[in-house]
Amino acid sequence: MTIDQVAILPLYAASGTAILVLLADLLVARRAVTMGALALGGIATAVCAIAVGGSRAPTFCAGGECSWVPSPIAVVTAVLFAGLTVGVLALSVPALRLGTAPAGEFCFLLASSMTGGVVIGYSGDLISLIVGLETLTLPLYVLVGLRRFAPRERISTAGASASITFFLISVISTAIALLGAALNYAATGAIHLDRLIDGYGPAASVAQVGVALLVIGFAFKVAAVPLHAWAPPTYEGAPLPIAAYLSTASKLGGVLALAAIVSRLDAAAITAALAVLTMTVGNLVALRQDRMVRLLAWSSIAQAGYVLAALALGGPGVQAAIVYAVFFMILEFVAFAAVVSLRPVAADGGDMLAYRGAGRRSPWRGAALVLAFAGLAGLPPGLAGLFAKVTVVDALIDEGWGWLAGVVALNAVIGLAYYVRAAANLYAGPPKVGIQVVDPELLEGATHPRLAVARPVAAALIVAAAAAVVLGFAPQLLFDALS
């Protein structure tokens, strides 16, 4: 077996970050030092991934098959995992200073989860893929419910319930994926991804069942319908920064695992069916949501459907799916960051009424949330989201899947309704007398009857225009780079 130590530098940096955080908390026991160690480790992980690059030869090779495979997709996803980890840490700083969770445990679990994400991107066999996915997911069971106290007893109870729900569903999904891997190995005798085939002779039916179970098991991780029920209550019960991580990094891990399977095995029928169900149910149910985190949760389910639509193409759709997933993760994280900034420290996501007029009171934060909604909806000036959707639709049409491209376009139109409603609520007038406000402290100052909207709207347009210029053509550039 040959091992190229340079090729696995991103893994060394990520796992070293977890060890460094653990030692910093043990030896120094200062919150700032512990959080600084995680931030520096996340940056180091991204730098190592970029420095090593995606063209280096694979390593951990035996018999011509390798378990660690650098690629452009692996580099992009490792940088994204590291960036999301540092971003979630930044969102969590106020709550950690308040003491809602022990900083040492929080940072160590977050670093461990980042390590799992890096492993997924570089995995060359089913064993490392599933181990990486579980390393990404296991710390999140604890992070969802990790808090010393909560502002309200209801939130604390919801956190425990969300943690248990997430744990049980993830254990079931892992068992299904492992059974699928075992059946596929029994039929093909292969665990390396490049040697996976659909089976032959009497073993063909066993291999097909194994493929279906692998897709179903990984579909749990992306909250694909009908395997989605855990996501909205888990996001709602988790601390807001952790909900952001679940909706982005955790879902990205599931997308990478699915991409590794469907790009090599024939799973078009089941993936297309999951895509149609996921985007349709996610958008329709999101129309009825009146709580912000649940709206974002159902929105992320619908967005996962668009990713699955590209993955239904198999190998030709992987680049389009990854491009869409990357920009969806960025926009989703921006939306959660804006929600965190608009809420009191350590509070839950709140009712939609709590955000009424928030764009008037906090123009820049409201503008960021509007821009995120525009990008997720695929509306100008959120051109990154629009071009990412066009990338998926274009890939489907090129491969002769026009009907699925039509379903994607129809669902994108349905999604406009709740994104526009949520964005308009940010600039709505003050609540009328007699309407009960869920969080009165958030609406302090919102009742001014003559508060002008000109400056907030102008600020929103400036921010949106600047982001459109910077990110507008980024999906096509990333698609070209990955190709």
Short mmCIF file of C-alpha atoms in Angstrom, two decimals:
data_model
loop_
_atom_site.label_atom_id
_atom_site.label_comp_id
_atom_site.label_asym_id
_atom_site.label_seq_id
_atom_site.Cartn_x
_atom_site.Cartn_y
_atom_site.Cartn_z
CA MET A 1 0.00 0.00 0.00
CA THR A 2 1.28 3.45 -0.93
CA ILE A 3 0.53 6.53 1.16
CA ASP A 4 1.11 10.07 -0.04
CA GLN A 5 1.27 12.11 3.17
CA VAL A 6 0.86 15.40 1.28
CA ALA A 7 -2.40 14.28 -0.32
CA ILE A 8 -4.01 13.73 3.07
CA LEU A 9 -2.97 17.10 4.53
CA PRO A 10 -6.62 18.32 4.60
CA LEU A 11 -7.50 15.35 6.81
CA TYR A 12 -4.53 15.99 9.07
CA ALA A 13 -5.57 19.63 9.41
CA ALA A 14 -9.21 18.80 10.19
CA SER A 15 -8.51 16.02 12.68
CA GLY A 16 -5.64 18.05 14.16
CA THR A 17 -8.11 20.87 14.75
CA ALA A 18 -10.28 18.59 16.87
CA ILE A 19 -7.26 17.46 18.90
CA LEU A 20 -6.01 21.04 19.28
CA VAL A 21 -9.41 22.22 20.52
CA LEU A 22 -9.54 19.38 23.02
CA LEU A 23 -6.07 20.20 24.35
CA ALA A 24 -6.77 23.94 24.47
CA ASP A 25 -9.88 23.37 26.54
CA LEU A 26 -8.08 20.92 28.81
CA LEU A 27 -4.85 22.85 29.37
CA VAL A 28 -5.84 26.50 29.00
CA ALA A 29 -9.56 26.34 29.81
CA ARG A 30 -10.27 29.77 28.33
CA ARG A 31 -13.24 30.19 26.06
CA ALA A 32 -11.50 32.62 23.68
CA VAL A 33 -8.50 30.30 23.22
CA THR A 34 -10.71 27.31 22.50
CA MET A 35 -12.81 29.16 19.95
CA GLY A 36 -9.68 30.65 18.39
CA ALA A 37 -8.19 27.17 17.98
CA LEU A 38 -11.28 26.02 16.09
CA ALA A 39 -11.30 29.11 13.87
CA LEU A 40 -7.59 28.75 13.01
CA GLY A 41 -8.00 25.02 12.41
CA GLY A 42 -10.91 25.60 10.04
CA ILE A 43 -8.90 28.14 8.07
CA ALA A 44 -5.91 25.77 8.00
CA THR A 45 -8.11 22.97 6.66
CA ALA A 46 -9.32 25.15 3.80
CA VAL A 47 -5.79 26.34 3.03
CA CYS A 48 -4.43 22.77 2.98
CA ALA A 49 -7.21 21.62 0.65
CA ILE A 50 -6.48 24.45 -1.77
CA ALA A 51 -2.71 23.98 -1.54
CA VAL A 52 -2.86 20.23 -2.20
CA GLY A 53 -5.33 20.76 -5.04
CA GLY A 54 -7.53 18.29 -6.87
CA SER A 55 -5.05 16.94 -9.42
CA ARG A 56 -2.77 15.09 -7.04
CA ALA A 57 -2.55 11.31 -7.42
CA PRO A 58 -4.82 9.18 -5.19
CA THR A 59 -3.35 7.49 -2.14
CA PHE A 60 -4.10 4.63 0.28
CA CYS A 61 -3.90 2.40 -2.78
CA ALA A 62 -3.76 -1.39 -2.90
CA GLY A 63 -4.16 -3.57 -5.96
CA GLY A 64 -4.69 -0.56 -8.15
CA GLU A 65 -7.67 0.72 -6.13
CA CYS A 66 -7.45 3.78 -3.87
CA SER A 67 -9.40 4.92 -0.82
CA TRP A 68 -8.33 8.60 -0.80
CA VAL A 69 -9.02 10.33 -4.11
CA PRO A 70 -8.27 14.07 -4.50
CA SER A 71 -10.47 15.84 -7.06
CA PRO A 72 -11.77 19.34 -7.78
CA ILE A 73 -15.08 18.41 -6.13
CA ALA A 74 -13.22 17.20 -3.02
CA VAL A 75 -11.31 20.48 -2.78
CA VAL A 76 -14.44 22.61 -3.17
CA THR A 77 -16.39 20.64 -0.59
CA ALA A 78 -13.51 20.56 1.92
CA VAL A 79 -13.23 24.35 1.70
CA LEU A 80 -17.00 24.66 2.08
CA PHE A 81 -17.09 22.37 5.14
CA ALA A 82 -14.29 24.38 6.74
CA GLY A 83 -15.97 27.68 5.91
CA LEU A 84 -19.34 26.54 7.28
CA THR A 85 -17.66 25.35 10.48
CA VAL A 86 -15.99 28.72 11.07
CA GLY A 87 -19.23 30.48 10.15
CA VAL A 88 -21.29 28.45 12.63
CA LEU A 89 -18.69 29.20 15.30
CA ALA A 90 -19.02 32.92 14.56
CA LEU A 91 -22.81 32.71 14.87
CA SER A 92 -22.46 30.83 18.16
CA VAL A 93 -20.03 33.23 19.87
CA PRO A 94 -22.72 35.38 21.61
CA ALA A 95 -24.52 32.31 22.95
CA LEU A 96 -21.28 30.68 24.09
CA ARG A 97 -20.28 33.86 25.92
CA LEU A 98 -23.66 33.78 27.61
CA GLY A 99 -22.86 30.24 28.74
CA THR A 100 -25.72 28.44 27.01
CA ALA A 101 -23.32 25.58 26.15
CA PRO A 102 -19.81 24.59 27.25
CA ALA A 103 -17.42 26.08 24.71
CA GLY A 104 -14.91 23.22 24.85
CA GLU A 105 -17.39 20.47 24.09
CA PHE A 106 -19.15 22.60 21.49
CA CYS A 107 -15.97 23.40 19.55
CA PHE A 108 -14.60 19.85 19.78
CA LEU A 109 -17.83 18.34 18.41
CA LEU A 110 -17.97 20.90 15.63
CA ALA A 111 -14.35 20.17 14.64
CA SER A 112 -15.04 16.43 14.67
CA SER A 113 -18.02 16.95 12.38
CA MET A 114 -15.86 18.98 10.00
CA THR A 115 -13.37 16.10 9.88
CA GLY A 116 -16.11 13.74 8.76
CA GLY A 117 -17.13 16.14 6.02
CA VAL A 118 -13.57 16.28 4.68
CA VAL A 119 -13.38 12.47 4.61
CA ILE A 120 -16.60 12.24 2.57
CA GLY A 121 -15.26 14.49 -0.16
CA TYR A 122 -12.10 12.45 -0.63
CA SER A 123 -13.60 8.96 -0.12
CA GLY A 124 -12.76 6.32 -2.69
CA ASP A 125 -14.59 3.36 -1.18
CA LEU A 126 -17.88 2.61 0.55
CA ILE A 127 -16.30 2.03 3.96
CA SER A 128 -14.57 5.40 4.18
CA LEU A 129 -17.67 7.06 2.67
CA ILE A 130 -20.01 5.70 5.34
CA VAL A 131 -17.49 6.24 8.15
CA GLY A 132 -17.02 9.84 7.02
CA LEU A 133 -20.77 10.40 6.85
CA GLU A 134 -21.24 9.06 10.36
CA THR A 135 -18.30 11.09 11.68
CA LEU A 136 -20.02 14.15 10.23
CA THR A 137 -23.37 13.23 11.76
CA LEU A 138 -22.57 11.73 15.18
CA PRO A 139 -21.40 14.97 16.85
CA LEU A 140 -24.56 16.69 15.66
CA TYR A 141 -26.71 14.39 17.80
CA VAL A 142 -25.15 16.04 20.84
CA LEU A 143 -24.88 19.55 19.41
CA VAL A 144 -28.62 19.65 18.69
CA GLY A 145 -29.41 19.24 22.38
CA LEU A 146 -26.22 20.65 23.97
CA ARG A 147 -27.12 23.55 26.25
CA ARG A 148 -26.68 24.30 29.94
CA PHE A 149 -29.85 26.32 30.13
CA ALA A 150 -32.38 27.88 27.79
CA PRO A 151 -34.26 31.19 27.98
CA ARG A 152 -37.48 29.18 28.08
CA GLU A 153 -38.21 25.71 29.32
CA ARG A 154 -40.03 24.95 26.08
CA ILE A 155 -36.83 25.46 24.09
CA SER A 156 -34.86 23.11 26.36
CA THR A 157 -37.51 20.39 26.00
CA ALA A 158 -37.61 20.90 22.25
CA GLY A 159 -33.82 20.55 22.07
CA ALA A 160 -33.86 17.19 23.83
CA SER A 161 -36.72 15.97 21.66
CA ALA A 162 -34.97 17.15 18.49
CA SER A 163 -31.73 15.43 19.51
CA ILE A 164 -33.46 12.09 20.14
CA THR A 165 -35.47 12.32 16.90
CA PHE A 166 -32.35 13.06 14.89
CA PHE A 167 -30.45 10.23 16.58
CA LEU A 168 -33.11 7.57 15.98
CA ILE A 169 -33.68 8.50 12.34
CA SER A 170 -29.95 8.67 11.60
CA VAL A 171 -29.32 5.27 13.17
CA ILE A 172 -32.04 3.75 11.00
CA SER A 173 -30.68 5.41 7.86
CA THR A 174 -27.16 4.20 8.64
CA ALA A 175 -28.40 0.64 9.13
CA ILE A 176 -30.17 0.75 5.77
CA ALA A 177 -27.08 2.14 4.01
CA LEU A 178 -24.83 -0.51 5.60
CA LEU A 179 -27.21 -3.28 4.52
CA GLY A 180 -27.16 -1.87 0.99
CA ALA A 181 -23.34 -1.80 1.02
CA ALA A 182 -23.23 -5.39 2.29
CA LEU A 183 -25.61 -6.64 -0.41
CA ASN A 184 -23.69 -4.81 -3.13
CA TYR A 185 -20.43 -6.28 -1.86
CA ALA A 186 -21.96 -9.76 -1.81
CA ALA A 187 -23.05 -9.34 -5.42
CA THR A 188 -19.97 -7.62 -6.85
CA GLY A 189 -17.12 -8.33 -4.43
CA ALA A 190 -16.13 -4.66 -4.54
CA ILE A 191 -16.06 -1.85 -2.00
CA HIS A 192 -14.04 0.71 -3.96
CA LEU A 193 -16.28 3.13 -5.78
CA ASP A 194 -14.50 2.80 -9.10
CA ARG A 195 -15.16 -0.96 -9.13
CA LEU A 196 -18.83 -0.84 -8.21
CA ILE A 197 -21.04 -2.42 -10.86
CA ASP A 198 -24.70 -3.34 -10.96
CA GLY A 199 -24.03 -7.05 -10.65
CA TYR A 200 -24.19 -9.79 -13.20
CA GLY A 201 -25.83 -13.18 -13.64
CA PRO A 202 -27.72 -14.50 -10.61
CA ALA A 203 -26.29 -11.71 -8.44
CA ALA A 204 -27.81 -8.89 -10.51
CA SER A 205 -31.03 -8.70 -8.47
CA VAL A 206 -29.08 -8.66 -5.19
CA ALA A 207 -26.91 -5.82 -6.44
CA GLN A 208 -29.98 -3.84 -7.53
CA VAL A 209 -31.51 -4.18 -4.07
CA GLY A 210 -28.22 -3.07 -2.57
CA VAL A 211 -28.14 0.02 -4.77
CA ALA A 212 -31.71 0.91 -3.82
CA LEU A 213 -30.93 0.54 -0.10
CA LEU A 214 -27.80 2.70 -0.44
CA VAL A 215 -29.79 5.46 -2.14
CA ILE A 216 -32.57 5.25 0.47
CA GLY A 217 -30.11 5.28 3.37
CA PHE A 218 -28.28 8.33 2.04
CA ALA A 219 -31.58 10.01 1.12
CA PHE A 220 -32.35 10.17 4.86
CA LYS A 221 -29.33 12.44 5.26
CA VAL A 222 -30.60 14.97 2.73
CA ALA A 223 -34.16 14.76 4.14
CA ALA A 224 -35.63 13.51 0.87
CA VAL A 225 -39.37 12.77 0.86
CA PRO A 226 -40.72 10.39 2.19
CA LEU A 227 -37.70 10.24 4.51
CA HIS A 228 -37.95 13.85 5.59
CA ALA A 229 -40.16 14.00 8.67
CA TRP A 230 -37.25 14.38 11.10
CA ALA A 231 -35.89 17.59 9.55
CA PRO A 232 -38.42 20.34 10.48
CA PRO A 233 -38.76 19.40 14.19
CA THR A 234 -35.01 18.84 14.50
CA TYR A 235 -34.17 22.21 12.96
CA GLU A 236 -36.82 23.89 15.11
CA GLY A 237 -35.55 22.35 18.34
CA ALA A 238 -31.83 22.84 17.68
CA PRO A 239 -29.97 26.08 18.51
CA LEU A 240 -30.13 28.35 15.48
CA PRO A 241 -26.42 28.06 14.52
CA ILE A 242 -26.62 24.26 14.70
CA ALA A 243 -29.80 24.33 12.62
CA ALA A 244 -27.78 26.29 10.07
CA TYR A 245 -25.09 23.59 10.12
CA LEU A 246 -27.68 20.81 9.76
CA SER A 247 -29.27 22.56 6.81
CA THR A 248 -25.96 23.12 5.04
CA ALA A 249 -22.93 21.01 5.98
CA SER A 250 -24.87 17.93 7.09
CA LYS A 251 -27.01 18.01 3.96
CA LEU A 252 -23.92 18.52 1.78
CA GLY A 253 -22.48 15.30 3.22
CA GLY A 254 -25.59 13.41 2.14
CA VAL A 255 -25.44 14.94 -1.33
CA LEU A 256 -21.79 13.88 -1.76
CA ALA A 257 -22.59 10.34 -0.62
CA LEU A 258 -25.50 10.08 -3.05
CA ALA A 259 -23.39 11.53 -5.87
CA ALA A 260 -20.71 8.89 -5.27
CA ILE A 261 -23.30 6.12 -5.69
CA VAL A 262 -25.56 7.36 -8.49
CA SER A 263 -22.62 8.42 -10.66
CA ARG A 264 -21.43 4.80 -10.81
CA LEU A 265 -24.58 2.69 -10.40
CA ASP A 266 -27.91 2.75 -12.19
CA ALA A 267 -30.25 4.45 -9.72
CA ALA A 268 -31.97 6.85 -12.13
CA ALA A 269 -35.54 5.67 -11.52
CA ILE A 270 -35.50 5.81 -7.72
CA THR A 271 -33.51 9.07 -7.65
CA ALA A 272 -35.90 10.77 -10.09
CA ALA A 273 -38.91 9.63 -8.05
CA LEU A 274 -37.33 10.95 -4.85
CA ALA A 275 -36.54 14.24 -6.61
CA VAL A 276 -40.12 14.83 -7.77
CA LEU A 277 -41.59 13.95 -4.37
CA THR A 278 -39.02 15.99 -2.45
CA MET A 279 -39.26 19.26 -4.39
CA THR A 280 -43.06 19.10 -4.67
CA VAL A 281 -43.87 18.23 -1.05
CA GLY A 282 -41.21 20.60 0.28
CA ASN A 283 -42.58 23.57 -1.65
CA LEU A 284 -46.25 22.83 -0.98
CA VAL A 285 -45.81 22.38 2.76
CA ALA A 286 -43.55 25.45 3.00
CA LEU A 287 -46.49 27.53 1.78
CA ARG A 288 -48.30 26.83 5.06
CA GLN A 289 -45.48 27.56 7.50
CA ASP A 290 -45.76 30.42 9.98
CA ARG A 291 -42.46 29.88 11.84
CA MET A 292 -39.20 31.02 10.29
CA VAL A 293 -37.04 27.94 10.98
CA ARG A 294 -39.74 25.56 9.77
CA LEU A 295 -40.07 27.65 6.62
CA LEU A 296 -36.32 27.36 6.03
CA ALA A 297 -36.44 23.63 6.86
CA TRP A 298 -39.14 22.88 4.29
CA SER A 299 -37.39 25.18 1.85
CA SER A 300 -34.17 23.17 2.26
CA ILE A 301 -36.14 19.97 1.61
CA ALA A 302 -37.41 21.46 -1.65
CA GLN A 303 -33.89 22.57 -2.57
CA ALA A 304 -32.66 19.02 -1.97
CA GLY A 305 -35.20 17.91 -4.56
CA TYR A 306 -33.52 20.09 -7.19
CA VAL A 307 -30.16 18.52 -6.33
CA LEU A 308 -31.66 15.02 -6.60
CA ALA A 309 -33.09 15.92 -10.02
CA ALA A 310 -29.57 16.52 -11.31
CA LEU A 311 -28.27 13.37 -9.62
CA ALA A 312 -30.93 11.32 -11.42
CA LEU A 313 -28.80 11.79 -14.55
CA GLY A 314 -25.99 9.79 -12.97
CA GLY A 315 -22.46 10.79 -13.93
CA PRO A 316 -23.43 13.63 -16.33
CA GLY A 317 -25.45 15.34 -13.60
CA VAL A 318 -22.93 15.23 -10.76
CA GLN A 319 -21.24 18.53 -11.64
CA ALA A 320 -24.58 20.32 -11.94
CA ALA A 321 -25.74 18.83 -8.63
CA ILE A 322 -22.58 19.86 -6.80
CA VAL A 323 -22.72 23.37 -8.25
CA TYR A 324 -26.32 23.76 -7.15
CA ALA A 325 -25.60 22.30 -3.73
CA VAL A 326 -22.65 24.65 -3.13
CA PHE A 327 -24.62 27.81 -3.87
CA PHE A 328 -27.71 26.56 -2.05
CA MET A 329 -25.55 25.96 1.04
CA ILE A 330 -24.11 29.48 0.85
CA LEU A 331 -27.51 31.13 0.44
CA GLU A 332 -29.10 28.97 3.14
CA PHE A 333 -26.31 29.85 5.54
CA VAL A 334 -26.74 33.57 4.80
CA ALA A 335 -30.46 33.22 5.56
CA PHE A 336 -29.80 31.50 8.89
CA ALA A 337 -27.09 34.04 9.75
CA ALA A 338 -29.55 36.87 9.18
CA VAL A 339 -32.15 35.11 11.33
CA VAL A 340 -29.61 34.62 14.13
CA SER A 341 -28.69 38.30 14.00
CA LEU A 342 -32.34 39.37 14.15
CA ARG A 343 -33.18 37.19 17.17
CA PRO A 344 -32.17 37.61 20.83
CA VAL A 345 -29.14 35.59 21.91
CA ALA A 346 -29.93 31.87 22.38
CA ALA A 347 -33.57 32.33 21.30
CA ASP A 348 -35.39 30.05 18.88
CA GLY A 349 -36.34 31.03 15.35
CA GLY A 350 -39.60 32.65 16.33
CA ASP A 351 -42.89 33.20 14.60
CA MET A 352 -43.07 34.95 11.23
CA LEU A 353 -44.91 37.83 12.91
CA ALA A 354 -41.79 38.53 14.97
CA TYR A 355 -40.02 39.53 11.75
CA ARG A 356 -42.70 41.96 10.65
CA GLY A 357 -40.95 45.21 9.77
CA ALA A 358 -37.50 43.84 10.71
CA GLY A 359 -36.08 45.22 7.47
CA ARG A 360 -37.16 48.71 8.54
CA ARG A 361 -35.47 48.48 11.91
CA SER A 362 -32.33 46.65 10.72
CA PRO A 363 -31.81 47.62 7.08
CA TRP A 364 -28.58 45.74 6.43
CA ARG A 365 -29.58 42.53 8.16
CA GLY A 366 -32.97 42.67 6.49
CA ALA A 367 -31.27 43.23 3.13
CA ALA A 368 -29.08 40.16 3.66
CA LEU A 369 -32.15 38.02 4.42
CA VAL A 370 -34.00 39.38 1.38
CA LEU A 371 -30.99 38.64 -0.82
CA ALA A 372 -30.82 35.08 0.52
CA PHE A 373 -34.53 34.57 -0.16
CA ALA A 374 -34.11 35.99 -3.68
CA GLY A 375 -31.20 33.65 -4.38
CA LEU A 376 -33.03 30.60 -3.04
CA ALA A 377 -36.07 31.50 -5.13
CA GLY A 378 -33.92 32.08 -8.22
CA LEU A 379 -35.06 35.68 -8.55
CA PRO A 380 -32.96 38.65 -9.65
CA PRO A 381 -30.92 40.17 -8.16
CA GLY A 382 -30.03 36.82 -6.56
CA LEU A 383 -28.43 35.74 -9.82
CA ALA A 384 -26.28 33.03 -8.23
CA GLY A 385 -29.39 31.09 -7.27
CA LEU A 386 -30.99 31.74 -10.67
CA PHE A 387 -27.96 30.55 -12.64
CA ALA A 388 -27.58 27.51 -10.37
CA LYS A 389 -31.15 26.48 -11.22
CA VAL A 390 -30.46 27.10 -14.91
CA THR A 391 -27.42 24.81 -14.61
CA VAL A 392 -29.62 21.97 -13.34
CA VAL A 393 -32.36 22.54 -15.93
CA ASP A 394 -29.80 22.79 -18.75
CA ALA A 395 -28.18 19.49 -17.70
CA LEU A 396 -31.58 17.76 -17.61
CA ILE A 397 -32.56 19.03 -21.06
CA ASP A 398 -29.18 18.09 -22.58
CA GLU A 399 -29.61 14.50 -21.37
CA GLY A 400 -33.19 14.22 -22.67
CA TRP A 401 -34.95 14.57 -19.31
CA GLY A 402 -37.22 17.40 -20.41
CA TRP A 403 -40.14 16.25 -18.27
CA LEU A 404 -38.04 16.43 -15.10
CA ALA A 405 -36.74 19.86 -16.13
CA GLY A 406 -40.38 20.95 -16.43
CA VAL A 407 -41.11 19.68 -12.91
CA VAL A 408 -38.11 21.63 -11.59
CA ALA A 409 -39.31 24.81 -13.32
CA LEU A 410 -42.88 24.37 -12.03
CA ASN A 411 -41.68 23.85 -8.47
CA ALA A 412 -39.41 26.89 -8.72
CA VAL A 413 -42.52 28.94 -9.53
CA ILE A 414 -44.38 27.46 -6.54
CA GLY A 415 -41.45 28.32 -4.30
CA LEU A 416 -41.70 32.00 -5.26
CA ALA A 417 -44.87 32.35 -3.20
CA TYR A 418 -43.41 31.71 0.25
CA TYR A 419 -40.07 33.38 -0.44
CA VAL A 420 -41.80 36.57 -1.62
CA ARG A 421 -44.22 36.42 1.33
CA ALA A 422 -41.37 36.08 3.83
CA ALA A 423 -39.38 38.88 2.18
CA ALA A 424 -42.37 41.21 2.02
CA ASN A 425 -43.06 40.59 5.71
CA LEU A 426 -39.69 42.12 6.54
CA TYR A 427 -40.86 45.48 5.18
CA ALA A 428 -44.52 45.26 6.17
CA GLY A 429 -46.13 48.06 8.16
CA PRO A 430 -46.37 48.02 11.96
CA PRO A 431 -48.85 45.54 13.45
CA LYS A 432 -52.37 46.83 14.01
CA VAL A 433 -53.87 47.26 17.44
CA GLY A 434 -55.26 44.02 18.80
CA ILE A 435 -52.83 41.72 17.01
CA GLN A 436 -50.76 39.75 19.48
CA VAL A 437 -47.02 39.82 18.82
CA VAL A 438 -45.10 36.65 19.63
CA ASP A 439 -41.87 38.35 20.70
CA PRO A 440 -42.56 41.95 21.78
CA GLU A 441 -38.90 42.67 22.50
CA LEU A 442 -38.08 42.10 18.83
CA LEU A 443 -40.64 44.66 17.73
CA GLU A 444 -39.37 47.41 19.94
CA GLY A 445 -39.48 50.57 17.89
CA ALA A 446 -41.45 48.91 15.09
CA THR A 447 -44.65 50.71 15.95
CA HIS A 448 -43.49 54.10 14.74
CA PRO A 449 -46.32 55.05 12.34
CA ARG A 450 -44.18 57.17 9.98
CA LEU A 451 -41.10 55.00 9.70
CA ALA A 452 -39.88 55.47 6.10
CA VAL A 453 -38.93 52.48 4.00
CA ALA A 454 -36.87 54.38 1.43
CA ARG A 455 -33.49 53.89 3.13
CA PRO A 456 -34.00 50.20 4.02
CA VAL A 457 -35.15 49.40 0.50
CA ALA A 458 -32.23 51.34 -0.97
CA ALA A 459 -29.82 49.47 1.28
CA ALA A 460 -31.34 46.17 0.22
CA LEU A 461 -30.94 47.05 -3.44
CA ILE A 462 -27.32 48.13 -2.95
CA VAL A 463 -26.40 44.90 -1.13
CA ALA A 464 -28.29 42.78 -3.64
CA ALA A 465 -26.70 44.49 -6.63
CA ALA A 466 -23.20 44.12 -5.20
CA ALA A 467 -23.74 40.42 -4.47
CA ALA A 468 -25.21 39.89 -7.92
CA VAL A 469 -22.10 41.35 -9.51
CA VAL A 470 -19.79 39.22 -7.37
CA LEU A 471 -21.71 35.93 -7.44
CA GLY A 472 -23.82 36.19 -10.56
CA PHE A 473 -21.66 34.11 -12.89
CA ALA A 474 -20.01 32.02 -10.17
CA PRO A 475 -22.17 28.89 -10.77
CA GLN A 476 -21.06 28.65 -14.41
CA LEU A 477 -17.43 29.28 -13.44
CA LEU A 478 -17.59 26.53 -10.81
CA PHE A 479 -19.30 24.17 -13.25
CA ASP A 480 -16.53 24.76 -15.79
CA ALA A 481 -13.85 24.21 -13.12
CA LEU A 482 -15.39 20.93 -11.96
CA SER A 483 -15.75 19.72 -15.54
#
